[in-house]
CSV table of C-alpha atoms in Angstrom, one decimal:
chain,number,residue,atom,x,y,z
A,1,UNK,CA,-31.9,-62.1,-31.1
A,2,UNK,CA,-30.7,-65.4,-32.4
A,3,UNK,CA,-27.4,-67.1,-31.2
A,4,UNK,CA,-25.0,-66.4,-33.8
A,5,UNK,CA,-22.2,-68.0,-32.0
A,6,UNK,CA,-19.7,-70.1,-34.8
A,7,UNK,CA,-21.6,-68.0,-37.7
A,8,UNK,CA,-19.0,-66.4,-39.9
A,9,UNK,CA,-19.2,-63.2,-41.7
A,10,UNK,CA,-16.8,-62.0,-44.7
A,11,UNK,CA,-16.3,-62.9,-48.4
A,12,UNK,CA,-14.1,-64.7,-51.0
A,13,UNK,CA,-12.2,-63.3,-54.1
A,14,UNK,CA,-11.0,-64.5,-57.5
A,15,UNK,CA,-7.9,-65.2,-56.1
A,16,UNK,CA,-9.2,-67.8,-54.0
A,17,UNK,CA,-8.8,-66.0,-51.0
A,18,UNK,CA,-11.5,-66.4,-48.1
A,19,UNK,CA,-11.5,-63.4,-45.2
A,20,UNK,CA,-13.8,-64.2,-42.5
A,21,UNK,CA,-14.3,-63.3,-38.9
A,22,UNK,CA,-16.3,-66.3,-37.2
A,23,UNK,CA,-18.4,-65.3,-33.9
A,24,UNK,CA,-16.2,-66.9,-31.3
A,25,UNK,CA,-13.2,-65.3,-28.6
A,26,UNK,CA,-10.1,-64.6,-30.9
A,27,UNK,CA,-7.5,-67.2,-30.0
A,28,UNK,CA,-6.1,-66.9,-26.6
A,29,UNK,CA,-2.5,-67.9,-27.5
A,30,UNK,CA,-0.9,-69.1,-30.5
A,31,UNK,CA,-1.7,-72.8,-31.3
A,32,UNK,CA,-4.7,-73.0,-29.1
A,33,UNK,CA,-7.0,-73.6,-31.7
A,34,UNK,CA,-7.0,-76.7,-34.3
A,35,UNK,CA,-8.7,-75.8,-37.2
A,36,UNK,CA,-8.8,-78.2,-40.5
A,37,UNK,CA,-10.4,-76.8,-43.7
A,38,UNK,CA,-12.3,-78.7,-46.5
A,39,UNK,CA,-13.7,-77.8,-49.7
A,40,UNK,CA,-17.1,-79.6,-49.9
A,41,UNK,CA,-18.8,-78.0,-52.7
A,42,UNK,CA,-21.2,-79.8,-54.3
A,43,UNK,CA,-23.0,-80.4,-57.7
A,44,UNK,CA,-26.7,-80.5,-57.3
A,45,UNK,CA,-29.8,-80.8,-59.4
A,46,UNK,CA,-30.3,-77.1,-59.1
A,47,UNK,CA,-26.6,-76.4,-59.5
A,48,UNK,CA,-23.6,-76.1,-57.7
A,49,UNK,CA,-23.1,-75.2,-54.1
A,50,UNK,CA,-19.6,-73.7,-53.2
A,51,UNK,CA,-19.3,-75.0,-49.5
A,52,UNK,CA,-16.0,-75.0,-47.0
A,53,UNK,CA,-16.0,-77.0,-43.9
A,54,UNK,CA,-14.3,-76.0,-41.1
A,55,UNK,CA,-13.3,-78.4,-38.2
A,56,UNK,CA,-12.5,-76.5,-34.8
A,57,UNK,CA,-11.5,-77.5,-31.6
A,58,UNK,CA,-10.5,-75.4,-28.7
A,59,UNK,CA,-9.7,-78.4,-26.7
A,60,UNK,CA,-12.3,-78.4,-24.3
A,61,UNK,CA,-15.5,-80.4,-24.0
A,62,UNK,CA,-17.6,-77.1,-23.5
A,63,UNK,CA,-19.5,-75.0,-26.1
A,64,UNK,CA,-18.6,-71.5,-26.5
A,65,UNK,CA,-21.3,-68.8,-26.1
A,66,UNK,CA,-19.9,-65.4,-27.6
A,67,UNK,CA,-21.7,-62.5,-29.4
A,68,UNK,CA,-19.1,-60.7,-31.4
A,69,UNK,CA,-16.8,-61.7,-34.6
A,70,UNK,CA,-13.3,-61.8,-32.9
A,71,UNK,CA,-11.6,-64.5,-34.5
A,72,UNK,CA,-9.9,-64.1,-37.8
A,73,UNK,CA,-9.6,-67.0,-40.4
A,74,UNK,CA,-8.0,-65.8,-43.6
A,75,UNK,CA,-7.0,-68.7,-46.3
A,76,UNK,CA,-6.2,-69.8,-49.3
A,77,UNK,CA,-8.7,-71.6,-51.0
A,78,UNK,CA,-6.2,-73.9,-53.0
A,79,UNK,CA,-4.3,-74.7,-49.7
A,80,UNK,CA,-7.4,-76.5,-48.0
A,81,UNK,CA,-8.3,-80.5,-48.3
A,82,UNK,CA,-10.6,-81.5,-50.8
A,83,UNK,CA,-13.1,-84.0,-49.6
A,84,UNK,CA,-13.2,-86.9,-52.1
A,85,UNK,CA,-16.8,-86.3,-53.9
A,86,UNK,CA,-16.4,-82.7,-53.7
A,87,UNK,CA,-16.3,-80.4,-57.0
A,88,UNK,CA,-13.8,-77.5,-57.7
A,89,UNK,CA,-14.6,-74.4,-55.5
A,90,UNK,CA,-16.0,-71.9,-58.4
A,91,UNK,CA,-14.4,-68.3,-57.5
A,92,UNK,CA,-16.6,-66.7,-59.8
A,93,UNK,CA,-19.9,-67.6,-57.9
A,94,UNK,CA,-21.5,-64.8,-55.8
A,95,UNK,CA,-21.8,-67.3,-52.4
A,96,UNK,CA,-20.3,-70.0,-50.5
A,97,UNK,CA,-21.8,-71.9,-47.6
A,98,UNK,CA,-19.4,-72.0,-44.5
A,99,UNK,CA,-19.4,-74.9,-42.0
A,100,UNK,CA,-17.6,-73.7,-38.7
A,101,UNK,CA,-17.9,-77.3,-36.4
A,102,UNK,CA,-16.6,-77.3,-33.1
A,103,UNK,CA,-16.1,-80.6,-31.4
A,104,UNK,CA,-13.0,-81.9,-29.7
A,105,UNK,CA,-12.8,-84.8,-32.7
A,106,UNK,CA,-14.3,-85.5,-35.7
A,107,UNK,CA,-14.2,-87.7,-38.3
A,108,UNK,CA,-14.9,-88.6,-42.2
A,109,UNK,CA,-18.4,-89.8,-41.2
A,110,UNK,CA,-18.6,-86.0,-40.2
A,111,UNK,CA,-17.8,-84.9,-43.6
A,112,UNK,CA,-20.0,-87.4,-45.5
A,113,UNK,CA,-23.1,-86.5,-43.0
A,114,UNK,CA,-22.3,-82.6,-43.9
A,115,UNK,CA,-22.0,-83.2,-47.6
A,116,UNK,CA,-25.2,-85.3,-48.0
A,117,UNK,CA,-27.0,-82.7,-46.3
A,118,UNK,CA,-25.9,-79.3,-48.1
A,119,UNK,CA,-28.9,-78.7,-50.3
A,120,UNK,CA,-31.1,-78.9,-47.0
A,121,UNK,CA,-28.2,-76.7,-45.1
A,122,UNK,CA,-27.8,-74.4,-48.0
A,123,UNK,CA,-32.2,-74.1,-48.5
A,124,UNK,CA,-32.3,-73.3,-44.6
A,125,UNK,CA,-29.9,-70.7,-44.7
A,126,UNK,CA,-31.0,-69.1,-47.8
A,127,UNK,CA,-34.6,-69.0,-45.9
A,128,UNK,CA,-34.0,-68.5,-42.3
A,129,UNK,CA,-30.2,-66.7,-42.6
A,130,UNK,CA,-27.0,-67.8,-40.7
A,131,UNK,CA,-27.4,-69.4,-38.1
A,132,UNK,CA,-25.8,-71.8,-34.9
A,133,UNK,CA,-27.3,-74.9,-33.8
A,134,UNK,CA,-26.0,-78.3,-32.2
A,135,UNK,CA,-24.0,-80.9,-35.0
A,136,UNK,CA,-26.1,-83.8,-36.3
A,137,UNK,CA,-26.4,-86.4,-33.2
A,138,UNK,CA,-24.3,-88.9,-32.7
A,139,UNK,CA,-22.1,-90.0,-29.4
A,140,UNK,CA,-20.4,-86.6,-28.8
A,141,UNK,CA,-16.7,-86.4,-27.7
A,142,UNK,CA,-17.2,-82.8,-27.0
A,143,UNK,CA,-19.6,-79.5,-27.7
A,144,UNK,CA,-21.0,-80.8,-31.1
A,145,UNK,CA,-21.9,-77.3,-32.5
A,146,UNK,CA,-22.3,-76.0,-36.0
A,147,UNK,CA,-22.4,-72.5,-37.3
A,148,UNK,CA,-23.6,-72.2,-40.9
A,149,UNK,CA,-23.3,-68.9,-43.1
A,150,UNK,CA,-23.4,-67.6,-46.5
A,151,UNK,CA,-20.6,-66.0,-47.2
A,152,UNK,CA,-20.0,-63.7,-50.5
A,153,UNK,CA,-18.0,-62.8,-53.5
A,154,UNK,CA,-16.4,-59.5,-53.2
A,155,UNK,CA,-17.7,-57.1,-55.4
A,156,UNK,CA,-15.5,-56.3,-58.1
A,157,UNK,CA,-13.4,-59.4,-57.5
């Protein structure tokens, strides 16, 4: 069975709400996890890709291994930050690519790299399904793991 740590299950709505559970432990205490959300949606030659990048840190240098979708992440898409080159998130689209990035620190170069490779990530998910893997290589400050998942639009919304 593949390791699904850092992958997501859930949906989004026409009201621009995203409701997810992530395959990591529930937050042990309020404020223990740092979460920063970015719209990374992109126009490509094959159409638009809805994408949300979530930087996550639990303050440790260790990756998480987990087998249950225990962490709830619900947010309003209009409240997240926009990456400079992102297009608007389309709440009428059928799906969105969700990138859950675990690292002790991150910077704009991480956003740039994942934005650049969004089509490759999307094609791989369509072909192979949700997956967890090591983040793109660079000198690491911590665990540097990423879960990539397709999140669907809730039917009737």
